[in-house]
mmCIF file of C-alpha atoms in Angstrom:
data_model
loop_
_atom_site.group_PDB
_atom_site.id
_atom_site.type_symbol
_atom_site.label_atom_id
_atom_site.label_comp_id
_atom_site.label_asym_id
_atom_site.label_seq_id
_atom_site.Cartn_x
_atom_site.Cartn_y
_atom_site.Cartn_z
ATOM 1 C CA MET A 169 -190.413 260.361 -91.083
ATOM 2 C CA ASN A 170 -188.101 263.393 -91.084
ATOM 3 C CA LYS A 171 -185.679 264.312 -88.313
ATOM 4 C CA SER A 172 -188.069 266.759 -86.633
ATOM 5 C CA SER A 173 -190.891 264.208 -86.548
ATOM 6 C CA ARG A 174 -188.594 261.524 -85.151
ATOM 7 C CA GLU A 175 -187.471 263.907 -82.405
ATOM 8 C CA ARG A 176 -191.063 264.721 -81.432
ATOM 9 C CA HIS A 177 -191.923 261.014 -81.443
ATOM 10 C CA THR A 178 -188.922 260.277 -79.209
ATOM 11 C CA ILE A 179 -189.914 263.004 -76.731
ATOM 12 C CA LYS A 180 -193.570 261.946 -76.581
ATOM 13 C CA LYS A 181 -192.618 258.311 -76.089
ATOM 14 C CA ALA A 182 -190.282 259.167 -73.219
ATOM 15 C CA ALA A 183 -192.946 261.401 -71.638
ATOM 16 C CA ARG A 184 -195.534 258.618 -71.755
ATOM 17 C CA CYS A 185 -193.084 256.053 -70.421
ATOM 18 C CA ALA A 186 -191.936 258.264 -67.518
ATOM 19 C CA PHE A 187 -195.362 259.289 -66.220
ATOM 20 C CA PRO A 188 -196.464 255.952 -64.642
ATOM 21 C CA HIS A 189 -193.237 255.836 -62.636
ATOM 22 C CA THR A 190 -194.102 259.158 -60.989
ATOM 23 C CA ILE A 191 -197.718 258.417 -60.031
ATOM 24 C CA PRO A 192 -196.809 257.353 -56.450
ATOM 25 C CA ILE A 193 -194.897 260.632 -56.068
ATOM 26 C CA LEU A 194 -197.898 262.635 -57.289
ATOM 27 C CA THR A 195 -200.022 261.979 -54.217
ATOM 28 C CA GLY A 196 -197.222 262.522 -51.727
ATOM 29 C CA PHE A 197 -195.915 265.712 -53.324
ATOM 30 C CA LEU A 198 -199.370 267.265 -53.698
ATOM 31 C CA PHE A 199 -200.187 266.621 -50.040
ATOM 32 C CA LEU A 200 -196.825 267.658 -48.619
ATOM 33 C CA GLY A 201 -196.611 270.603 -51.030
ATOM 34 C CA MET A 202 -200.032 271.833 -49.909
ATOM 35 C CA THR A 203 -198.938 271.485 -46.307
ATOM 36 C CA TYR A 204 -195.897 273.605 -47.112
ATOM 37 C CA GLY A 205 -198.036 276.254 -48.853
ATOM 38 C CA ILE A 206 -200.483 276.423 -45.931
ATOM 39 C CA TYR A 207 -197.578 276.578 -43.496
ATOM 40 C CA MET A 208 -196.082 279.544 -45.355
ATOM 41 C CA ASN A 209 -199.446 281.299 -45.397
ATOM 42 C CA ALA A 210 -199.854 280.695 -41.679
ATOM 43 C CA SER A 211 -196.409 282.253 -41.207
ATOM 44 C CA GLY A 212 -197.566 285.452 -42.937
ATOM 45 C CA PHE A 213 -196.515 284.926 -46.567
ATOM 46 C CA SER A 214 -198.776 285.258 -49.614
ATOM 47 C CA PHE A 215 -199.179 282.347 -52.036
ATOM 48 C CA TRP A 216 -196.522 283.857 -54.345
ATOM 49 C CA TYR A 217 -193.819 282.851 -51.887
ATOM 50 C CA PRO A 218 -194.450 279.072 -51.778
ATOM 51 C CA MET A 219 -195.076 279.064 -55.528
ATOM 52 C CA LEU A 220 -191.822 280.832 -56.436
ATOM 53 C CA MET A 221 -189.757 279.115 -53.745
ATOM 54 C CA SER A 222 -190.939 275.636 -54.746
ATOM 55 C CA LEU A 223 -190.206 276.535 -58.371
ATOM 56 C CA THR A 224 -186.673 277.855 -57.803
ATOM 57 C CA ILE A 225 -185.436 275.974 -54.718
ATOM 58 C CA PHE A 226 -187.146 272.573 -55.131
ATOM 59 C CA ALA A 227 -185.435 271.001 -52.142
ATOM 60 C CA GLY A 228 -188.297 269.983 -49.853
ATOM 61 C CA SER A 229 -186.678 269.982 -46.421
ATOM 62 C CA ILE A 230 -184.743 273.215 -46.855
ATOM 63 C CA GLU A 231 -187.879 274.968 -48.124
ATOM 64 C CA PHE A 232 -189.557 274.327 -44.771
ATOM 65 C CA VAL A 233 -186.436 275.509 -42.971
ATOM 66 C CA THR A 234 -186.321 278.633 -45.169
ATOM 67 C CA VAL A 235 -189.593 279.813 -43.630
ATOM 68 C CA ASN A 236 -187.858 280.240 -40.269
ATOM 69 C CA LEU A 237 -184.813 281.777 -41.962
ATOM 70 C CA LEU A 238 -187.007 284.401 -43.631
ATOM 71 C CA LEU A 239 -188.706 285.209 -40.344
ATOM 72 C CA GLY A 240 -185.449 285.479 -38.405
ATOM 73 C CA ALA A 241 -182.428 287.762 -38.556
ATOM 74 C CA PHE A 242 -180.377 287.853 -41.754
ATOM 75 C CA HIS A 243 -177.591 285.250 -41.412
ATOM 76 C CA PRO A 244 -176.415 284.247 -44.913
ATOM 77 C CA VAL A 245 -173.558 282.057 -43.669
ATOM 78 C CA GLN A 246 -175.903 280.149 -41.369
ATOM 79 C CA ALA A 247 -178.404 279.743 -44.209
ATOM 80 C CA LEU A 248 -175.661 278.444 -46.526
ATOM 81 C CA ALA A 249 -174.354 276.001 -43.921
ATOM 82 C CA MET A 250 -177.875 274.798 -43.185
ATOM 83 C CA ALA A 251 -178.638 274.199 -46.865
ATOM 84 C CA LEU A 252 -175.351 272.376 -47.439
ATOM 85 C CA MET A 253 -175.776 270.100 -44.440
ATOM 86 C CA ILE A 254 -179.435 269.265 -45.077
ATOM 87 C CA ASN A 255 -178.880 268.527 -48.772
ATOM 88 C CA ALA A 256 -175.338 267.181 -48.586
ATOM 89 C CA ARG A 257 -176.623 263.741 -49.586
ATOM 90 C CA HIS A 258 -177.300 265.142 -53.069
ATOM 91 C CA LEU A 259 -173.544 265.296 -53.642
ATOM 92 C CA PHE A 260 -173.470 261.504 -53.485
ATOM 93 C CA TYR A 261 -176.565 261.299 -55.667
ATOM 94 C CA ASP A 262 -174.796 263.344 -58.342
ATOM 95 C CA ILE A 263 -171.715 261.156 -58.226
ATOM 96 C CA SER A 264 -173.900 258.072 -58.676
ATOM 97 C CA MET A 265 -175.617 259.634 -61.694
ATOM 98 C CA LEU A 266 -172.526 260.870 -63.555
ATOM 99 C CA GLU A 267 -172.486 257.925 -65.935
ATOM 100 C CA LYS A 268 -176.246 257.983 -66.497
ATOM 101 C CA TYR A 269 -176.183 261.701 -67.326
ATOM 102 C CA GLN A 270 -173.585 261.282 -70.067
ATOM 103 C CA GLY A 271 -174.958 262.303 -73.419
ATOM 104 C CA ALA A 272 -177.882 264.200 -71.925
ATOM 105 C CA GLY A 273 -176.742 267.461 -73.499
ATOM 106 C CA LEU A 274 -178.348 270.637 -72.166
ATOM 107 C CA LYS A 275 -180.919 268.536 -70.309
ATOM 108 C CA LYS A 276 -178.160 267.692 -67.848
ATOM 109 C CA PHE A 277 -178.412 271.160 -66.257
ATOM 110 C CA TYR A 278 -182.083 270.704 -65.419
ATOM 111 C CA LEU A 279 -181.503 267.123 -64.274
ATOM 112 C CA ILE A 280 -178.900 268.366 -61.803
ATOM 113 C CA PHE A 281 -181.076 271.254 -60.600
ATOM 114 C CA GLY A 282 -184.209 269.134 -60.265
ATOM 115 C CA MET A 283 -182.674 266.120 -58.547
ATOM 116 C CA CYS A 284 -184.547 265.192 -55.390
ATOM 117 C CA ASP A 285 -184.721 261.939 -53.434
ATOM 118 C CA GLU A 286 -187.708 260.683 -55.414
ATOM 119 C CA SER A 287 -186.369 261.607 -58.868
ATOM 120 C CA PHE A 288 -183.008 260.065 -58.032
ATOM 121 C CA SER A 289 -184.644 256.821 -56.887
ATOM 122 C CA ILE A 290 -186.664 256.494 -60.094
ATOM 123 C CA ASN A 291 -183.951 257.546 -62.533
ATOM 124 C CA TYR A 292 -181.302 255.394 -60.893
ATOM 125 C CA ALA A 293 -183.320 252.195 -60.539
ATOM 126 C CA ALA A 294 -185.928 252.305 -63.330
ATOM 127 C CA GLU A 295 -185.677 249.702 -66.072
ATOM 128 C CA ILE A 296 -186.025 251.931 -69.123
ATOM 129 C CA PRO A 297 -187.064 250.145 -72.338
ATOM 130 C CA GLU A 298 -184.386 250.055 -74.993
ATOM 131 C CA ASP A 299 -186.554 251.955 -77.465
ATOM 132 C CA VAL A 300 -187.038 254.874 -75.028
ATOM 133 C CA ASP A 301 -184.468 257.664 -74.933
ATOM 134 C CA ARG A 302 -182.837 257.518 -71.476
ATOM 135 C CA SER A 303 -182.035 261.216 -71.139
ATOM 136 C CA TRP A 304 -185.559 262.305 -72.096
ATOM 137 C CA PHE A 305 -187.016 259.698 -69.721
ATOM 138 C CA MET A 306 -184.991 261.095 -66.808
ATOM 139 C CA PHE A 307 -185.877 264.639 -67.862
ATOM 140 C CA PHE A 308 -189.610 263.948 -67.725
ATOM 141 C CA VAL A 309 -189.391 262.085 -64.417
ATOM 142 C CA THR A 310 -187.683 265.144 -62.966
ATOM 143 C CA LEU A 311 -190.113 267.552 -64.640
ATOM 144 C CA TYR A 312 -193.236 265.689 -63.496
ATOM 145 C CA ASN A 313 -192.040 265.575 -59.892
ATOM 146 C CA HIS A 314 -191.151 269.259 -60.039
ATOM 147 C CA ILE A 315 -194.619 270.107 -61.372
ATOM 148 C CA TYR A 316 -196.293 268.060 -58.622
ATOM 149 C CA TRP A 317 -194.391 269.896 -55.916
ATOM 150 C CA VAL A 318 -194.961 273.392 -57.345
ATOM 151 C CA THR A 319 -198.659 272.639 -57.864
ATOM 152 C CA GLY A 320 -199.109 271.380 -54.310
ATOM 153 C CA ALA A 321 -197.259 274.339 -52.785
ATOM 154 C CA THR A 322 -199.226 276.847 -54.864
ATOM 155 C CA LEU A 323 -202.583 275.260 -54.032
ATOM 156 C CA GLY A 324 -201.663 275.221 -50.363
ATOM 157 C CA GLY A 325 -200.749 278.900 -50.478
ATOM 158 C CA ILE A 326 -204.012 279.774 -52.251
ATOM 159 C CA PHE A 327 -206.221 277.671 -49.964
ATOM 160 C CA GLY A 328 -204.471 279.065 -46.932
ATOM 161 C CA PHE A 329 -205.204 282.586 -48.189
ATOM 162 C CA LEU A 330 -208.835 281.995 -49.197
ATOM 163 C CA ILE A 331 -209.973 279.600 -46.497
ATOM 164 C CA HIS A 332 -209.663 280.899 -42.973
ATOM 165 C CA PHE A 333 -209.264 278.193 -40.373
ATOM 166 C CA SER A 334 -207.175 277.649 -37.294
ATOM 167 C CA THR A 335 -203.580 276.862 -38.189
ATOM 168 C CA GLU A 336 -202.426 276.464 -34.620
ATOM 169 C CA GLY A 337 -199.803 273.745 -34.434
ATOM 170 C CA LEU A 338 -199.339 273.552 -38.203
ATOM 171 C CA ASP A 339 -195.694 274.551 -37.856
ATOM 172 C CA PHE A 340 -195.172 271.138 -36.209
ATOM 173 C CA VAL A 341 -195.381 269.590 -39.692
ATOM 174 C CA MET A 342 -191.693 270.347 -40.244
ATOM 175 C CA THR A 343 -190.736 268.582 -37.022
ATOM 176 C CA ALA A 344 -192.945 265.637 -37.946
ATOM 177 C CA MET A 345 -191.401 265.443 -41.413
ATOM 178 C CA PHE A 346 -187.868 265.243 -40.017
ATOM 179 C CA VAL A 347 -188.944 262.633 -37.474
ATOM 180 C CA VAL A 348 -190.386 260.498 -40.276
ATOM 181 C CA ILE A 349 -187.208 260.904 -42.363
ATOM 182 C CA PHE A 350 -185.113 259.919 -39.349
ATOM 183 C CA MET A 351 -187.243 256.858 -38.614
ATOM 184 C CA GLU A 352 -187.110 255.712 -42.243
ATOM 185 C CA GLN A 353 -183.336 256.052 -42.210
ATOM 186 C CA TRP A 354 -183.144 254.227 -38.868
ATOM 187 C CA MET A 355 -185.075 251.249 -40.244
ATOM 188 C CA LYS A 356 -182.858 251.062 -43.338
ATOM 189 C CA GLU A 357 -179.599 251.117 -41.373
ATOM 190 C CA LYS A 358 -177.752 247.933 -40.498
ATOM 191 C CA SER A 359 -175.803 249.803 -37.834
ATOM 192 C CA HIS A 360 -177.261 252.735 -35.892
ATOM 193 C CA THR A 361 -173.901 254.242 -34.944
ATOM 194 C CA CYS A 362 -174.311 257.374 -37.093
ATOM 195 C CA SER A 363 -177.879 257.997 -35.950
ATOM 196 C CA VAL A 364 -176.988 257.589 -32.272
ATOM 197 C CA LEU A 365 -174.019 259.939 -32.709
ATOM 198 C CA GLY A 366 -176.315 262.502 -34.300
ATOM 199 C CA LEU A 367 -178.765 262.294 -31.410
ATOM 200 C CA LEU A 368 -176.093 262.501 -28.709
ATOM 201 C CA LEU A 369 -174.184 265.384 -30.300
ATOM 202 C CA SER A 370 -177.405 267.293 -30.925
ATOM 203 C CA LEU A 371 -178.444 266.824 -27.301
ATOM 204 C CA ILE A 372 -175.029 267.990 -26.034
ATOM 205 C CA CYS A 373 -175.122 271.089 -28.262
ATOM 206 C CA LEU A 374 -178.715 271.795 -27.219
ATOM 207 C CA ILE A 375 -177.653 271.836 -23.573
ATOM 208 C CA ILE A 376 -174.555 273.965 -24.222
ATOM 209 C CA PHE A 377 -175.797 276.450 -26.838
ATOM 210 C CA GLY A 378 -179.553 276.511 -26.226
ATOM 211 C CA PRO A 379 -182.493 275.800 -28.562
ATOM 212 C CA ASP A 380 -181.859 278.811 -30.836
ATOM 213 C CA ARG A 381 -178.173 278.214 -31.589
ATOM 214 C CA PHE A 382 -177.452 274.507 -31.315
ATOM 215 C CA ILE A 383 -178.086 273.354 -34.898
ATOM 216 C CA ILE A 384 -174.951 274.647 -36.646
ATOM 217 C CA PRO A 385 -172.518 273.528 -33.880
ATOM 218 C CA ALA A 386 -174.227 270.129 -33.794
ATOM 219 C CA MET A 387 -173.888 269.694 -37.548
ATOM 220 C CA LEU A 388 -170.243 270.772 -37.514
ATOM 221 C CA MET A 389 -169.440 268.401 -34.644
ATOM 222 C CA LEU A 390 -171.243 265.564 -36.385
ATOM 223 C CA LEU A 391 -169.377 266.220 -39.637
ATOM 224 C CA ALA A 392 -166.040 266.219 -37.803
ATOM 225 C CA MET A 393 -166.894 263.073 -35.857
ATOM 226 C CA LEU A 394 -168.054 261.151 -38.914
ATOM 227 C CA THR A 395 -164.956 262.229 -40.831
ATOM 228 C CA PHE A 396 -162.746 261.011 -37.975
ATOM 229 C CA LEU A 397 -164.645 257.705 -37.718
ATOM 230 C CA ARG A 398 -165.016 257.188 -41.452
ATOM 231 C CA THR A 399 -162.592 254.255 -41.727
ATOM 232 C CA PRO A 400 -163.918 252.163 -38.801
ATOM 233 C CA LEU A 401 -167.522 252.886 -39.795
ATOM 234 C CA THR A 402 -166.818 251.779 -43.359
ATOM 235 C CA ARG A 403 -165.105 248.606 -42.188
ATOM 236 C CA GLY A 404 -168.002 247.893 -39.859
ATOM 237 C CA GLY A 405 -170.452 248.193 -42.703
ATOM 238 C CA GLU A 406 -168.400 245.822 -44.852
ATOM 239 C CA ASN A 407 -168.274 243.206 -42.112
ATOM 240 C CA GLN A 408 -172.067 243.093 -41.730
#
């Protein structure tokens, strides 16, 4: 077997090995992606928007938020701050994956771009067989999940365009998604200090700044508070 054949065999083997790990993500991403596509259509965008945005942004939560940003006034600084705060956890994901990404070559750029919660969970925790190339395995996990999301968003945009039905209340899906994320995080926490702080500071900023302007001040206050309380919060976590 020559070098080219061995390379193709390595890639195919990694692709086959990675696929079963992503099957649970397939159902969730298709459903949520379709919801996102329908939501964009209901907001007045053609199916090209969810397709291209899911392809180039690929950051679930911020894609839903981007719909409101596109419909509102042009505030690039606010959009940047929103994206950084919502996806700030990915900074810690990247740090955790530095060692695993060593030797990935050019694939590393796509692995960094395509990292989402689900891909990180699989690539970080999966027991990859010794005869399967690790970097190609992680590449295909990321690629499969990306394809699922783009497919779901595109189908949602197309169905929303072709099938006319009442979409009243569909925009609540974003609120519901964040509530679910919050509840999952709440159940995983040993201490609810950070979550309670987030709720209290958000409520205070909502009262002071109003429903249209409270998000950025709340996030900045929360960041400052967590930075100030970092040492006691860390010690508290170690003592539990």
